[in-house]
XYZ file of C-alpha atoms in Angstrom:
602
model
C 1.821 -39.628 21.928
C -1.252 -41.751 21.258
C -1.455 -44.465 18.624
C -4.525 -45.339 16.546
C -4.638 -48.145 14.002
C -7.016 -47.608 11.089
C -5.903 -50.636 9.088
C -9.443 -52.044 9.218
C -10.561 -49.086 7.130
C -8.296 -49.910 4.155
C -7.174 -53.512 4.658
C -6.236 -55.461 1.507
C -8.417 -58.413 0.620
C -6.871 -61.871 0.999
C -6.968 -62.271 -2.801
C -5.055 -59.019 -3.326
C -2.507 -60.014 -0.691
C -2.016 -63.418 -2.370
C -1.477 -61.815 -5.781
C 1.029 -59.392 -4.260
C 3.013 -62.212 -2.636
C 3.111 -64.186 -5.892
C 4.328 -61.185 -7.880
C 7.077 -60.463 -5.407
C 8.200 -64.104 -5.526
C 8.315 -64.039 -9.318
C 10.415 -60.902 -9.386
C 12.873 -61.907 -6.667
C 13.422 -65.596 -7.444
C 16.126 -64.709 -10.001
C 19.425 -65.653 -8.339
C 21.292 -63.020 -10.318
C 19.579 -60.180 -8.455
C 21.551 -58.541 -5.657
C 20.040 -58.291 -2.171
C 19.535 -54.574 -2.762
C 17.682 -55.238 -6.024
C 15.453 -57.792 -4.312
C 14.587 -55.314 -1.559
C 13.858 -52.662 -4.177
C 11.598 -55.083 -6.061
C 9.627 -55.860 -2.904
C 9.330 -52.146 -2.096
C 8.180 -51.360 -5.632
C 5.562 -54.119 -5.541
C 4.244 -52.928 -2.194
C 4.266 -49.316 -3.391
C 2.144 -50.322 -6.373
C -0.512 -51.892 -4.147
C -0.369 -49.226 -1.431
C -0.611 -46.559 -4.120
C -3.460 -48.151 -6.042
C -6.223 -45.708 -6.841
C -8.929 -47.735 -5.112
C -6.949 -47.907 -1.893
C -5.976 -44.227 -1.975
C -9.623 -43.296 -2.447
C -10.403 -45.250 0.735
C -7.528 -43.639 2.616
C -8.486 -40.140 1.417
C -12.136 -40.521 2.431
C -11.247 -41.902 5.849
C -8.472 -39.363 6.441
C -10.609 -36.346 5.532
C -13.402 -37.472 7.851
C -10.954 -38.287 10.642
C -9.036 -35.001 10.374
C -12.153 -32.839 10.232
C -13.400 -34.463 13.420
C -9.995 -33.860 15.019
C -10.237 -30.177 14.145
C -13.691 -29.855 15.696
C -12.274 -31.165 18.972
C -8.961 -29.283 19.047
C -7.271 -26.673 16.885
C -4.116 -27.975 15.254
C -2.558 -29.285 12.081
C -1.677 -32.601 10.477
C 1.066 -34.301 8.486
C 0.681 -37.239 6.063
C 3.695 -39.487 5.396
C 3.556 -41.476 2.133
C 5.735 -44.178 0.566
C 6.671 -42.299 -2.579
C 6.346 -38.984 -4.341
C 3.912 -40.621 -6.756
C 1.640 -41.577 -3.859
C 2.018 -38.092 -2.345
C 0.649 -36.536 -5.532
C -2.043 -39.188 -6.033
C -3.301 -38.935 -2.439
C -3.277 -35.129 -2.657
C -5.459 -35.322 -5.762
C -7.920 -37.710 -4.088
C -8.185 -35.427 -1.050
C -8.847 -32.261 -3.051
C -11.380 -34.157 -5.128
C -13.309 -34.585 -1.865
C -12.492 -31.096 -0.548
C -11.803 -28.820 -3.547
C -11.956 -25.751 -1.306
C -8.726 -26.888 0.380
C -6.729 -26.472 -2.846
C -4.931 -23.395 -4.114
C -2.019 -23.315 -6.563
C -0.391 -20.346 -4.794
C 2.219 -21.208 -2.159
C 0.745 -18.756 0.344
C -2.844 -19.956 -0.007
C -4.706 -23.235 0.440
C -5.234 -25.691 3.302
C -3.161 -28.591 1.910
C 0.322 -28.763 0.347
C 2.896 -31.346 -0.701
C 6.490 -30.739 0.422
C 8.885 -32.626 -1.853
C 11.874 -32.216 -4.148
C 12.102 -33.096 -7.839
C 13.336 -32.063 -11.240
C 12.079 -30.963 -14.646
C 12.206 -34.586 -15.825
C 9.495 -35.612 -13.356
C 5.900 -36.055 -14.630
C 4.058 -32.877 -15.577
C 1.384 -33.237 -12.883
C 4.126 -33.308 -10.211
C 5.672 -29.994 -11.240
C 3.407 -27.682 -9.221
C 4.439 -29.553 -6.052
C 8.193 -29.410 -6.729
C 9.683 -26.381 -4.984
C 13.152 -25.023 -4.332
C 14.502 -24.677 -0.795
C 13.188 -21.135 -0.065
C 9.690 -22.093 -1.232
C 9.752 -25.305 0.842
C 10.809 -23.264 3.866
C 7.923 -20.860 3.273
C 5.486 -23.802 3.336
C 7.097 -25.011 6.574
C 6.712 -21.553 8.108
C 3.034 -21.559 7.165
C 2.636 -24.930 8.861
C 4.223 -23.600 12.056
C 1.863 -20.611 12.208
C -1.302 -21.522 14.172
C -3.215 -18.706 12.447
C -2.286 -19.723 8.893
C -5.046 -21.590 6.994
C -2.594 -24.329 5.918
C -3.789 -27.390 7.872
C -2.282 -30.461 6.154
C 1.056 -31.244 4.529
C 1.946 -34.412 2.617
C 5.568 -35.596 2.663
C 7.707 -38.571 1.796
C 10.945 -37.701 3.628
C 10.879 -33.902 4.012
C 10.173 -32.287 7.412
C 10.485 -35.614 9.278
C 13.727 -34.639 11.029
C 14.825 -31.324 12.473
C 11.497 -29.619 11.804
C 9.502 -28.343 14.787
C 5.894 -27.237 14.452
C 4.340 -27.525 17.944
C 0.869 -26.911 16.466
C 1.009 -30.357 14.768
C -1.290 -32.742 16.635
C -1.913 -35.560 14.126
C 0.410 -37.626 11.918
C -0.998 -40.040 9.348
C 1.567 -42.720 8.459
C 1.099 -44.618 5.199
C 4.705 -45.633 4.731
C 6.672 -48.577 6.171
C 9.062 -47.107 8.750
C 11.197 -48.452 11.575
C 13.950 -47.722 14.050
C 15.436 -44.272 14.434
C 13.622 -42.890 11.384
C 10.262 -43.849 12.878
C 11.129 -42.290 16.244
C 12.262 -39.091 14.507
C 9.022 -38.929 12.539
C 6.579 -39.411 15.406
C 8.456 -36.818 17.464
C 6.978 -34.167 15.110
C 3.650 -34.348 16.987
C 4.776 -34.531 20.613
C 5.812 -30.896 21.046
C 4.054 -28.876 23.750
C 1.556 -26.329 22.418
C -1.286 -24.494 24.193
C -3.866 -26.887 25.607
C -2.614 -29.763 23.445
C -2.687 -32.866 25.628
C -0.620 -34.996 23.248
C -0.045 -36.000 19.655
C -1.834 -38.745 17.710
C -0.194 -41.224 15.326
C -2.699 -42.704 12.861
C -1.456 -45.923 11.244
C -2.769 -46.806 7.774
C -0.090 -49.329 6.815
C 0.759 -51.465 9.853
C 3.712 -50.033 11.784
C 2.534 -51.252 15.198
C 5.269 -53.854 15.676
C 7.953 -51.576 14.243
C 6.780 -48.873 16.630
C 7.007 -51.247 19.599
C 10.503 -52.314 18.568
C 11.663 -48.721 18.111
C 10.202 -47.722 21.467
C 11.899 -50.665 23.190
C 15.271 -49.466 21.896
C 14.418 -45.867 22.835
C 13.458 -46.764 26.405
C 16.509 -49.006 26.831
C 18.805 -46.186 25.723
C 17.116 -43.321 27.574
C 15.657 -44.996 30.643
C 12.382 -43.174 30.010
C 9.008 -44.809 30.479
C 6.111 -45.389 28.144
C 6.087 -42.904 25.276
C 3.000 -44.004 23.356
C -0.454 -45.094 24.460
C -3.153 -46.924 22.572
C -6.048 -44.644 21.690
C -8.404 -46.966 23.574
C -6.663 -45.747 26.720
C -7.482 -42.174 25.728
C -11.135 -43.172 25.270
C -11.178 -44.905 28.665
C -9.669 -41.815 30.296
C -12.208 -39.598 28.532
C -15.125 -41.672 29.828
C -13.679 -41.642 33.343
C -13.448 -37.842 33.285
C -16.917 -37.595 31.746
C -18.385 -39.543 34.682
C -16.582 -37.247 37.125
C -18.215 -34.172 35.564
C -21.637 -35.832 35.351
C -21.387 -36.850 39.015
C -21.018 -33.192 39.994
C -24.657 -32.699 39.003
C -25.707 -35.385 41.469
C -28.327 -38.130 41.213
C -31.143 -36.036 39.773
C -34.086 -38.010 38.341
C -35.744 -36.810 35.128
C -38.689 -34.455 35.418
C -41.968 -35.975 34.322
C -41.921 -33.877 31.169
C -39.208 -31.870 29.486
C -41.887 -29.533 28.177
C -42.914 -28.847 31.778
C -39.389 -27.633 32.486
C -39.481 -25.467 29.394
C -42.813 -23.973 30.395
C -41.751 -23.214 33.957
C -38.620 -21.421 32.795
C -40.128 -19.632 29.827
C -43.081 -18.368 31.813
C -40.883 -16.236 34.037
C -38.957 -14.459 31.284
C -35.945 -14.403 33.607
C -33.654 -16.560 35.671
C -36.006 -16.250 38.627
C -37.951 -19.308 37.439
C -37.650 -22.433 39.545
C -34.318 -24.069 38.673
C -34.374 -27.796 37.944
C -32.781 -28.680 41.280
C -34.495 -31.750 42.664
C -34.418 -33.332 46.080
C -34.940 -37.036 46.505
C -34.160 -38.834 49.731
C -32.388 -35.747 51.043
C -29.867 -35.691 48.171
C -29.542 -32.603 45.983
C -29.177 -32.974 42.283
C -29.507 -31.091 39.018
C -30.998 -32.760 35.948
C -28.885 -31.063 33.289
C -30.180 -33.285 30.462
C -33.385 -31.218 30.366
C -31.279 -28.641 28.532
C -31.408 -30.584 25.285
C -35.224 -30.446 25.185
C -35.589 -26.699 25.769
C -36.413 -23.920 23.335
C -33.420 -21.701 22.397
C -34.464 -18.747 24.566
C -34.875 -20.955 27.629
C -31.415 -22.446 27.232
C -29.564 -19.387 28.556
C -31.715 -19.398 31.690
C -30.955 -23.067 32.114
C -27.183 -22.586 31.747
C -27.293 -19.878 34.408
C -29.247 -22.182 36.730
C -26.714 -24.952 36.138
C -23.788 -22.593 36.780
C -25.466 -21.367 39.956
C -25.907 -24.968 41.143
C -22.269 -25.883 40.446
C -20.964 -22.702 42.118
C -22.738 -23.678 45.331
C -21.209 -27.162 45.604
C -18.979 -28.016 48.543
C -16.678 -30.885 49.472
C -14.808 -31.993 52.566
C -11.055 -31.403 52.540
C -8.833 -32.118 55.522
C -11.847 -32.286 57.794
C -13.238 -28.920 56.645
C -16.102 -28.066 54.311
C -14.885 -26.055 51.309
C -17.113 -24.384 48.705
C -15.076 -25.053 45.567
C -17.593 -26.300 43.001
C -16.678 -23.703 40.399
C -12.947 -24.446 40.464
C -13.426 -28.225 40.526
C -15.861 -28.036 37.620
C -13.563 -25.874 35.482
C -10.580 -28.156 36.093
C -12.580 -31.302 35.366
C -14.044 -29.873 32.151
C -10.604 -28.763 30.926
C -9.259 -32.276 31.523
C -12.299 -33.750 29.764
C -11.825 -31.415 26.772
C -8.218 -32.551 26.374
C -9.098 -36.238 26.661
C -11.937 -35.721 24.171
C -9.545 -34.110 21.671
C -7.252 -37.139 21.861
C -10.091 -39.659 21.564
C -11.772 -38.096 18.498
C -13.146 -39.562 16.246
C -13.924 -42.669 18.319
C -17.672 -43.385 18.370
C -17.853 -42.723 22.114
C -16.741 -39.140 21.556
C -19.843 -38.593 19.462
C -21.958 -40.036 22.287
C -20.812 -37.370 24.760
C -20.224 -34.483 22.337
C -23.421 -32.584 23.163
C -22.931 -33.054 26.905
C -19.397 -31.683 26.630
C -20.676 -28.638 24.726
C -23.110 -27.965 27.589
C -20.316 -28.329 30.165
C -18.168 -25.928 28.124
C -21.001 -23.384 28.081
C -21.063 -23.427 31.885
C -17.266 -23.138 32.059
C -17.405 -20.185 29.672
C -19.978 -18.547 31.937
C -17.600 -18.909 34.896
C -14.700 -17.563 32.820
C -16.533 -14.265 32.458
C -16.267 -13.802 36.216
C -12.546 -14.572 36.230
C -11.320 -12.439 33.317
C -9.193 -9.467 34.233
C -10.497 -6.294 32.636
C -8.741 -2.955 33.142
C -11.392 -0.650 34.538
C -10.751 2.993 35.317
C -14.042 4.845 34.885
C -17.672 4.220 35.701
C -18.427 4.110 31.960
C -15.836 1.358 31.483
C -17.184 -0.495 34.507
C -20.696 -0.410 33.083
C -19.262 -1.882 29.874
C -17.533 -4.569 31.940
C -20.865 -5.573 33.449
C -22.214 -6.220 29.981
C -19.172 -8.392 29.297
C -19.442 -10.429 32.475
C -22.527 -12.307 31.349
C -22.053 -11.754 27.637
C -24.743 -11.588 24.986
C -25.569 -15.174 24.133
C -26.373 -16.333 20.626
C -28.091 -19.717 20.706
C -29.467 -21.167 17.471
C -29.049 -17.707 15.882
C -31.371 -16.144 18.474
C -29.953 -13.180 20.371
C -30.951 -13.227 24.038
C -30.805 -10.156 26.290
C -28.626 -11.307 29.164
C -29.867 -8.687 31.593
C -33.387 -10.035 31.171
C -32.009 -13.535 31.586
C -30.242 -12.764 34.857
C -32.979 -10.610 36.310
C -30.776 -7.494 36.396
C -32.092 -4.257 34.942
C -29.833 -2.737 32.331
C -27.518 -0.498 34.377
C -27.296 3.180 33.486
C -25.723 3.952 36.844
C -22.519 3.417 38.765
C -22.081 -0.148 39.968
C -21.542 1.171 43.480
C -24.893 2.931 43.633
C -27.552 1.695 46.035
C -29.871 0.975 43.104
C -27.426 -1.334 41.357
C -26.377 -3.105 44.562
C -30.051 -3.719 45.287
C -30.379 -5.347 41.858
C -27.469 -7.654 42.677
C -28.965 -8.519 46.050
C -32.241 -9.439 44.356
C -30.717 -11.864 41.841
C -32.346 -15.298 41.904
C -29.040 -17.115 41.390
C -27.262 -16.272 44.642
C -24.044 -18.126 43.837
C -23.745 -16.281 40.516
C -24.589 -13.013 42.269
C -21.595 -13.677 44.521
C -19.323 -14.360 41.530
C -20.549 -11.210 39.768
C -20.118 -8.947 42.789
C -16.718 -10.424 43.651
C -15.540 -9.788 40.114
C -16.807 -6.209 40.046
C -15.250 -5.416 43.417
C -11.960 -6.915 42.258
C -12.008 -4.586 39.273
C -12.902 -1.604 41.454
C -10.022 -2.366 43.812
C -7.639 -2.961 40.911
C -8.549 0.448 39.476
C -7.673 2.066 42.827
C -4.386 0.155 43.051
C -3.049 2.434 40.309
C -3.303 5.511 42.538
C -3.915 4.677 46.212
C -1.609 2.042 47.698
C -3.004 1.870 51.236
C -6.676 2.007 50.292
C -6.384 -0.696 47.617
C -4.436 -3.007 49.954
C -6.974 -2.518 52.710
C -9.975 -3.307 50.525
C -8.163 -6.173 48.805
C -7.469 -7.811 52.175
C -11.079 -7.268 53.287
C -12.392 -8.854 50.081
C -10.000 -11.804 50.302
C -10.954 -12.490 53.923
C -14.688 -12.324 53.195
C -14.379 -14.619 50.171
C -12.272 -17.069 52.181
C -14.973 -17.340 54.849
C -17.552 -18.073 52.153
C -15.388 -20.662 50.425
C -14.733 -22.377 53.748
C -18.463 -22.670 54.307
C -18.546 -20.330 57.315
C -21.203 -18.119 55.701
C -23.858 -18.883 53.081
C -24.516 -17.208 49.728
C -27.097 -14.776 51.118
C -24.727 -13.638 53.884
C -21.730 -13.260 51.576
C -23.725 -11.039 49.220
C -24.696 -8.832 52.141
C -21.081 -8.522 53.268
C -19.827 -7.762 49.766
C -22.494 -5.085 49.377
C -21.285 -3.554 52.647
C -17.733 -3.602 51.278
C -18.944 -1.913 48.077
C -20.567 0.799 50.174
C -17.309 1.230 52.132
C -15.414 1.691 48.854
C -17.956 4.258 47.704
C -17.660 6.089 51.025
C -13.857 6.060 50.746
C -14.132 7.776 47.370
C -16.063 10.621 48.995
C -13.484 11.207 51.750
C -11.374 13.386 49.498
C -14.286 15.732 48.826
C -15.062 16.061 52.540
C -11.391 16.633 53.389
C -10.818 19.030 50.481
C -8.113 16.769 49.026
C -7.544 15.757 45.425
C -7.246 12.058 44.541
C -3.429 12.104 44.519
C -3.284 14.131 47.748
C -5.676 11.684 49.420
C -3.433 8.786 48.364
C -0.419 10.382 50.085
C -2.578 11.296 53.088
C -3.681 7.645 53.478
C -0.061 6.465 53.272
C 0.970 9.012 55.916
C -2.001 8.318 58.208
C -1.375 4.566 58.086
C 1.279 5.115 60.744
C -0.423 4.317 64.113
C 0.721 7.491 65.913
C 1.135 10.018 63.088
C -2.307 11.631 63.265
C -2.291 11.857 67.052
C 1.193 13.397 67.232
C 1.307 15.583 64.121
C -2.374 16.342 63.646
C -4.701 16.036 60.687
C -3.845 19.429 59.194
C -0.116 18.697 59.183
C -0.657 15.398 57.368
C -2.739 17.223 54.745
C 0.024 19.796 54.353
C 2.662 17.066 53.892
C 0.440 15.308 51.342
C -0.017 18.526 49.356
C 3.724 19.261 49.348
C 4.580 15.680 48.315
C 2.227 15.867 45.330
C 3.641 19.201 44.165
C 7.276 18.140 44.536
C 7.058 14.601 43.139
C 4.895 15.610 40.188
C 7.182 18.499 39.293
C 10.241 16.240 39.249
C 8.748 13.228 37.448
C 9.730 12.752 33.807
C 8.334 10.259 31.293
C 11.473 8.119 31.441
C 11.940 8.334 35.210
C 11.810 4.535 35.565
C 14.759 4.150 33.173
C 17.034 6.683 34.867
C 18.460 5.734 38.252
C 19.505 9.320 38.845
C 15.891 10.519 38.556
C 14.682 7.718 40.837
C 17.307 8.593 43.438
C 16.368 12.282 43.234
C 12.688 11.484 43.861
C 13.547 9.419 46.936
C 15.727 12.226 48.281
C 12.940 14.774 47.730
C 10.388 12.616 49.549
C 12.685 11.967 52.518
C 13.587 15.670 52.756
C 9.901 16.653 52.998
C 9.244 13.966 55.615
C 12.211 15.121 57.743
C 11.006 18.712 57.446
C 7.766 17.773 59.238
C 9.425 15.205 61.538
C 7.499 12.333 59.937
C 7.109 9.663 61.085
C 7.046 10.512 64.797
C 8.770 7.216 65.691
C 12.354 6.538 66.721
C 14.418 6.368 63.487
C 15.929 3.095 64.660
C 12.612 1.240 64.838
C 10.983 -0.954 62.217
C 7.846 1.196 62.344
C 9.865 4.215 61.204
C 11.383 2.373 58.227
C 8.036 0.827 57.248
C 6.283 4.197 57.247
C 8.977 5.895 55.157
C 9.044 3.046 52.634
C 5.251 3.168 52.360
C 5.354 6.840 51.394
C 8.182 6.146 48.925
C 6.146 3.331 47.348
C 3.145 5.644 47.067
C 5.316 8.270 45.382
C 6.532 5.756 42.786
C 2.967 4.542 42.198
C 1.720 8.045 41.454
C 4.772 8.798 39.314
C 3.838 5.775 37.188
C 0.220 6.920 37.015
C 1.069 10.507 36.075
C 3.517 9.557 33.309
C 1.091 6.995 31.878
C -1.844 9.415 31.774
C -0.257 12.655 30.642
């Protein structure tokens, strides 16, 4: 939980404070008053000043601005705690005067609501906010729902204990509170939710000392460490993380003219233009601040160049060079985003806002390479390519991403020689690697639904090749060549079934059978084909839609498979050896894989 004091925004003048003190003295100097009456008089006097229209106008204006900036940095909701029901209603009215679009009389509409109890004897303008228990619960349920348009609730005592809405990230306190009640209240915003880094307590009335006292008791009783942090610490952390991200671009000096950069990129019409990577004194760097001077169409090219630069970065870990720029950048930007969300609306967040948006654009570009998309057909794969570097809309201008990356719009299989040649010719080699790795992953994943041995083999080959690249053993040009070779191997593997006169499912069983080191030599190729054909016919005939739910059906399938294998004396190893057991289990696994595939696609 982070704490932010905004007393300076609505502080009482010394004259007002003096008048307040005098009035309280006048009311409480009567000796006949009980201690309770004196406390009530002081509370009433303070409530009158805290709830003055002028002050509430200041609070409303500051709160609306503050909360809107919070929402731009991180999705979430807020709660306002007021001294009295009168102030709840008055502050609500001041807020909707500034943002009338937030108001709606219906319980299930509107962005702001008051949650309070009352009776028919209360003032007329309070009545629309007085709800029975079911209606109050419905408002609470709306607040809990991240997708519901309700963003702010105003309370006096309701919802401050026993109410959990993890989506809450900001609490505005305008009510004197202390001790256990204060701890209960601030706990509303410290629940874990999504990427939420923490909750923020905004103090409009001066609870800092009460908060410290309550925390001291809490820590003494629980033994836990610091629960709240000053928002200045969040700002300091944000700036530290900002410098870490900026440093990843290296010490690049400015180009002589931003317009020169724009011209050099725009003149190419593609990402093949010279990227703004500069070398000075042998040190590489990338001047990302040119981005803010470019024309909209040139900005996509620039983002791709920046992503390509980051993807090629290396660092030394445990005495070895590791190419991990993409992962480091994504992690650092995520941490910066979270720190930024906590620091908003501090002035320094506005200073780095545009830079952060640029960093997020690069991270989003990388995310397209990491998303898992289920791909089963060439048509779906071609669609996936269009999603990998998605259509970019910058300043309302739609940019063709295939032009931007230098890749012709593919009307062919991604494993064709023509398409692989396009990948090999990409100007951004590090992005070409990410693109090809992603596409091969999807190709292998598609095969993992039908062919166990083939998918494992290609998955291991891909992982080993990528590992060598990430460890700096091969460069970007070499890795692309090796991945293209792997793509060609996958394409060739697809054609084996045609040459061997085997269907896809028969080829899958054949590969599982032939994976035994001695099977082909001892039994012969024709026998393995015969076993594969018989396995397909038998397993498919005995597979039902609910086979996974019925142990009897599963047991029957295993018996059928083992009976066919024994019939042909497969595998040709001693039944007591590990090789024998491994081979049998591999065929059983392949049978279950195809049973899943058949039932899912019939």
